[in-house]
């Protein structure tokens, strides 16, 4: 018979369609809480905890300098776990029912400017070999598609369709979306695929982006790659694939794209998620308005 945690894992993977990475994070949080309850209350099972024990864990985490953002993420894991136990009738009362998230400062992601992007893409000088062509394509791919880091890493070669110039991306909860391939990267894709096909070994042959040894790329490698390139042209503290995704959305909105279209390209389930990107386009709109209106001359 499966344990509650094993059944919870299956539920997240098979019913909720969460990624293995997300499921692992949820389970790690549940296991951490289980260890805390055992240590602090000498209680083996966490199926029948009360909210005061949850609050004790929150206090413990905060006292150990865990940020409110991280605490809220751990509480989200517990909420999902106890919601599952309630749904499967293994508990009668959800101890997380009245939990309220800790307040967190609103973090505004500052996108790269169009000038920073143009300067970078013009300045990238890479060897005309597999790794050089691949690295430049990764930078371009993030900016012209807006895909997430995990989506780029897990992009399958069968889902890059040059006959129709589209890319099929598998997003959160295994939700698929189609992104057009812009002409500016079509030739780069062909060059990369030619170099990729010439590799001596292709262990992870199903994945589009691979290392020189033919292995799927790691998340840390892709992060370091983006950070390294953008350190040459930008003084921003945050230089990551997510900032490039944010830049993609902001630049589209600044240049007249409607919010629904950007929502579909980003793979958001609701407009509320996409609206976080509008503050920069609003700032641009105010600038244009101020510069152009005759009453301001």
Coordinates of C-alpha atoms in Angstrom, one line a residue:
X1 CA 0.0 0.0 0.0
X2 CA 1.3 3.4 -0.9
X3 CA 2.1 6.0 1.8
X4 CA 0.2 9.3 1.8
X5 CA 3.3 11.0 0.4
X6 CA 3.6 8.5 -2.4
X7 CA -0.1 8.9 -3.3
X8 CA 0.3 12.7 -3.1
X9 CA 3.2 12.5 -5.5
X10 CA 1.1 10.5 -8.0
X11 CA -1.7 12.9 -7.6
X12 CA 0.5 15.9 -8.4
X13 CA 2.1 14.1 -11.4
X14 CA -0.9 12.4 -13.0
X15 CA -3.9 14.5 -12.0
X16 CA -2.5 18.0 -11.6
X17 CA 0.1 17.5 -14.3
X18 CA 2.9 19.2 -12.3
X19 CA 6.4 18.8 -13.5
X20 CA 8.7 16.3 -11.7
X21 CA 10.8 19.3 -10.5
X22 CA 7.7 20.9 -8.9
X23 CA 6.6 17.6 -7.4
X24 CA 10.0 17.1 -5.9
X25 CA 9.9 20.5 -4.3
X26 CA 6.5 19.9 -2.8
X27 CA 7.5 16.6 -1.4
X28 CA 10.7 18.1 0.1
X29 CA 8.6 20.7 1.9
X30 CA 6.3 18.0 3.3
X31 CA 9.2 15.9 4.5
X32 CA 10.8 18.9 6.1
X33 CA 7.6 19.7 8.0
X34 CA 7.4 16.0 9.0
X35 CA 10.9 16.1 10.5
X36 CA 10.1 19.4 12.3
X37 CA 6.9 17.9 13.9
X38 CA 8.8 14.8 14.9
X39 CA 11.6 16.8 16.5
X40 CA 9.5 19.5 18.2
X41 CA 6.4 17.5 19.2
X42 CA 7.6 13.9 19.2
X43 CA 4.8 13.1 16.7
X44 CA 5.4 10.6 14.0
X45 CA 2.6 11.4 11.7
X46 CA 1.7 14.8 10.2
X47 CA -1.8 13.6 9.0
X48 CA -3.5 15.0 12.1
X49 CA -1.5 18.1 13.0
X50 CA -3.2 21.3 14.1
X51 CA -2.5 24.8 12.8
X52 CA -0.6 25.8 15.9
X53 CA 2.0 23.3 14.9
X54 CA 2.1 24.8 11.4
X55 CA 2.6 28.2 13.0
X56 CA 5.4 26.9 15.1
X57 CA 7.1 25.8 11.9
X58 CA 6.6 29.2 10.3
X59 CA 8.2 30.8 13.4
X60 CA 11.1 28.4 13.2
X61 CA 11.7 29.1 9.5
X62 CA 11.6 32.9 10.0
X63 CA 13.9 32.6 13.0
X64 CA 16.4 30.8 10.7
X65 CA 16.3 33.7 8.2
X66 CA 14.1 31.9 5.7
X67 CA 12.5 34.6 3.5
X68 CA 8.8 35.2 3.5
X69 CA 8.7 34.2 -0.1
X70 CA 10.3 30.8 0.7
X71 CA 8.0 30.3 3.7
X72 CA 5.0 31.0 1.5
X73 CA 6.2 28.5 -1.0
X74 CA 6.5 25.8 1.8
X75 CA 3.0 26.7 3.0
X76 CA 1.7 26.3 -0.5
X77 CA 3.1 22.8 -0.5
X78 CA 1.4 22.0 2.8
X79 CA -1.9 23.4 1.6
X80 CA -1.7 21.2 -1.4
X81 CA -0.9 18.1 0.7
X82 CA -3.7 18.6 3.2
X83 CA -6.2 19.5 0.5
X84 CA -5.2 16.1 -1.1
X85 CA -5.7 14.3 2.2
X86 CA -9.1 16.0 2.7
X87 CA -10.1 15.1 -0.9
X88 CA -9.2 11.4 -0.4
X89 CA -11.0 11.4 3.0
X90 CA -7.9 10.6 5.0
X91 CA -8.6 13.7 7.2
X92 CA -11.8 15.5 8.2
X93 CA -10.4 18.9 8.9
X94 CA -7.8 20.8 6.9
X95 CA -5.4 22.5 9.3
X96 CA -4.4 25.0 6.6
X97 CA -7.9 26.2 6.0
X98 CA -7.5 29.6 7.6
X99 CA -3.8 30.1 6.8
X100 CA -2.9 33.5 5.3
X101 CA 0.3 34.0 3.4
X102 CA 3.1 36.2 4.9
X103 CA 3.4 39.6 3.4
X104 CA 6.2 39.9 0.9
X105 CA 7.7 43.0 -0.8
X106 CA 6.5 43.5 -4.3
X107 CA 9.5 42.8 -6.5
X108 CA 9.5 44.6 -9.9
X109 CA 11.4 42.8 -12.5
X110 CA 13.4 45.3 -14.6
X111 CA 13.6 44.1 -18.2
X112 CA 16.5 44.7 -20.5
X113 CA 16.0 47.7 -22.7
X114 CA 15.8 47.3 -26.5
X115 CA 19.2 49.0 -26.7
X116 CA 20.8 46.5 -24.3
X117 CA 19.4 43.6 -26.4
X118 CA 20.6 45.1 -29.7
X119 CA 24.0 45.8 -28.2
X120 CA 24.3 42.3 -26.8
X121 CA 23.2 40.5 -30.0
X122 CA 25.5 42.7 -32.1
X123 CA 28.4 42.1 -29.8
X124 CA 28.2 38.4 -29.4
X125 CA 31.2 36.9 -31.1
X126 CA 31.3 33.2 -30.9
X127 CA 33.4 30.5 -32.5
X128 CA 31.8 29.0 -35.6
X129 CA 31.5 25.6 -33.9
X130 CA 28.8 23.6 -32.2
X131 CA 29.0 25.4 -28.8
X132 CA 29.3 28.9 -30.2
X133 CA 26.3 28.4 -32.5
X134 CA 24.3 26.8 -29.7
X135 CA 25.0 29.5 -27.1
X136 CA 24.0 32.3 -29.5
X137 CA 20.8 30.5 -30.4
X138 CA 19.9 30.0 -26.8
X139 CA 20.1 33.7 -26.1
X140 CA 18.1 34.5 -29.3
X141 CA 15.6 31.8 -28.5
X142 CA 14.8 33.2 -25.1
X143 CA 14.3 36.7 -26.4
X144 CA 12.2 35.8 -29.5
X145 CA 10.0 33.2 -27.9
X146 CA 9.6 34.2 -24.3
X147 CA 9.9 30.6 -23.2
X148 CA 10.8 29.6 -19.7
X149 CA 14.2 28.1 -18.8
X150 CA 12.7 24.7 -18.1
X151 CA 10.8 24.8 -21.4
X152 CA 13.9 25.5 -23.3
X153 CA 15.9 22.8 -21.6
X154 CA 13.1 20.2 -22.2
X155 CA 12.4 21.3 -25.8
X156 CA 12.2 18.2 -28.0
X157 CA 13.8 18.1 -31.4
X158 CA 10.6 16.7 -32.9
X159 CA 8.7 19.8 -31.7
X160 CA 10.9 22.2 -33.7
X161 CA 9.0 22.3 -37.0
X162 CA 10.9 24.1 -39.7
X163 CA 8.4 23.2 -42.4
X164 CA 5.7 25.3 -40.6
X165 CA 8.3 27.5 -38.8
X166 CA 6.8 26.8 -35.4
X167 CA 7.9 25.4 -32.0
X168 CA 5.7 23.3 -29.8
X169 CA 6.5 24.1 -26.1
X170 CA 5.4 21.9 -23.2
X171 CA 4.7 24.4 -20.4
X172 CA 3.5 24.2 -16.8
X173 CA 1.1 21.3 -16.0
X174 CA 2.0 19.8 -19.4
X175 CA 0.1 22.5 -21.3
X176 CA 1.2 22.7 -24.9
X177 CA 1.4 25.9 -26.9
X178 CA 2.7 26.8 -30.4
X179 CA 5.2 29.6 -30.9
X180 CA 6.1 30.9 -34.3
X181 CA 9.7 30.8 -35.4
X182 CA 10.9 34.3 -36.5
X183 CA 12.9 34.4 -39.7
X184 CA 15.8 36.0 -37.8
X185 CA 16.5 32.7 -35.9
X186 CA 15.3 30.2 -38.6
X187 CA 18.8 30.1 -40.3
X188 CA 20.5 29.9 -36.8
X189 CA 18.3 26.8 -36.0
X190 CA 19.4 25.1 -39.3
X191 CA 23.0 25.9 -38.5
X192 CA 22.7 24.5 -35.0
X193 CA 20.9 21.3 -36.1
X194 CA 23.6 20.7 -38.7
X195 CA 26.3 21.0 -36.0
X196 CA 24.3 18.9 -33.6
X197 CA 23.9 16.1 -36.1
X198 CA 27.6 16.0 -36.5
X199 CA 28.3 15.3 -32.8
X200 CA 30.2 12.0 -32.0
X201 CA 27.7 11.1 -29.3
X202 CA 24.0 12.0 -28.8
X203 CA 22.9 10.3 -25.6
X204 CA 19.9 12.5 -25.0
X205 CA 19.0 12.6 -28.7
X206 CA 15.4 13.5 -28.1
X207 CA 16.3 16.9 -26.7
X208 CA 16.9 19.9 -29.0
X209 CA 19.6 21.6 -26.9
X210 CA 22.4 19.4 -25.8
X211 CA 26.0 19.6 -24.6
X212 CA 29.0 18.8 -26.7
X213 CA 28.8 15.3 -25.2
X214 CA 25.3 14.9 -26.4
X215 CA 23.7 15.3 -23.0
X216 CA 20.6 17.4 -22.0
X217 CA 21.6 20.8 -20.6
X218 CA 21.3 21.6 -16.9
X219 CA 19.3 24.6 -15.5
X220 CA 22.5 26.0 -13.9
X221 CA 24.4 25.9 -17.2
X222 CA 21.7 27.9 -19.0
X223 CA 21.5 30.4 -16.1
X224 CA 25.2 30.9 -16.1
X225 CA 25.2 31.3 -19.9
X226 CA 22.6 34.1 -19.9
X227 CA 24.2 35.8 -16.9
X228 CA 27.6 35.7 -18.5
X229 CA 26.5 37.3 -21.8
X230 CA 24.4 40.0 -20.3
X231 CA 27.1 41.0 -17.8
X232 CA 28.9 42.5 -20.8
X233 CA 26.2 45.0 -21.7
X234 CA 24.1 45.5 -18.6
X235 CA 24.6 46.7 -15.0
X236 CA 21.4 45.1 -13.8
X237 CA 21.8 42.9 -10.8
X238 CA 19.4 40.3 -12.1
X239 CA 20.5 38.8 -15.4
X240 CA 18.6 35.5 -15.9
X241 CA 16.4 33.7 -18.4
X242 CA 13.3 34.9 -16.5
X243 CA 14.4 38.5 -17.0
X244 CA 14.6 37.7 -20.8
X245 CA 11.1 36.3 -20.7
X246 CA 10.0 39.5 -18.9
X247 CA 11.8 41.5 -21.6
X248 CA 10.1 39.6 -24.4
X249 CA 6.6 40.4 -23.0
X250 CA 7.5 44.0 -22.2
X251 CA 8.9 44.8 -25.6
X252 CA 5.9 43.2 -27.3
X253 CA 3.5 45.3 -25.3
X254 CA 5.6 48.5 -25.8
X255 CA 5.4 47.9 -29.6
X256 CA 1.6 47.5 -29.7
X257 CA 0.9 43.8 -29.0
X258 CA -2.4 43.2 -27.3
X259 CA -2.4 41.6 -23.8
X260 CA -4.3 38.4 -24.9
X261 CA -1.8 37.7 -27.6
X262 CA 1.1 38.0 -25.2
X263 CA -0.8 35.8 -22.7
X264 CA -1.0 33.0 -25.3
X265 CA 2.7 33.4 -26.3
X266 CA 3.8 33.2 -22.7
X267 CA 1.5 30.2 -21.9
X268 CA -0.3 31.9 -19.0
X269 CA -3.6 30.4 -17.9
X270 CA -5.1 33.8 -17.0
X271 CA -4.7 37.5 -18.0
X272 CA -3.9 38.3 -14.3
X273 CA -0.5 36.5 -14.7
X274 CA 0.3 38.5 -17.9
X275 CA -0.7 41.9 -16.4
X276 CA 2.3 42.0 -14.2
X277 CA 4.3 42.8 -17.3
X278 CA 2.2 45.9 -18.2
X279 CA 3.8 48.3 -15.7
X280 CA 6.8 48.9 -18.0
X281 CA 4.7 49.3 -21.1
X282 CA 2.6 51.8 -19.2
X283 CA 5.7 53.7 -18.3
X284 CA 6.7 53.8 -22.0
X285 CA 3.2 54.9 -22.9
X286 CA 3.4 57.8 -20.4
X287 CA 6.7 58.9 -21.9
X288 CA 5.4 58.8 -25.5
X289 CA 2.3 60.7 -24.3
X290 CA 4.4 63.4 -22.5
X291 CA 6.8 63.8 -25.5
X292 CA 4.1 63.9 -28.2
X293 CA 1.1 65.8 -26.8
X294 CA 0.9 69.4 -28.1
X295 CA -0.2 70.7 -24.7
X296 CA 3.2 69.6 -23.3
X297 CA 5.2 71.6 -25.8

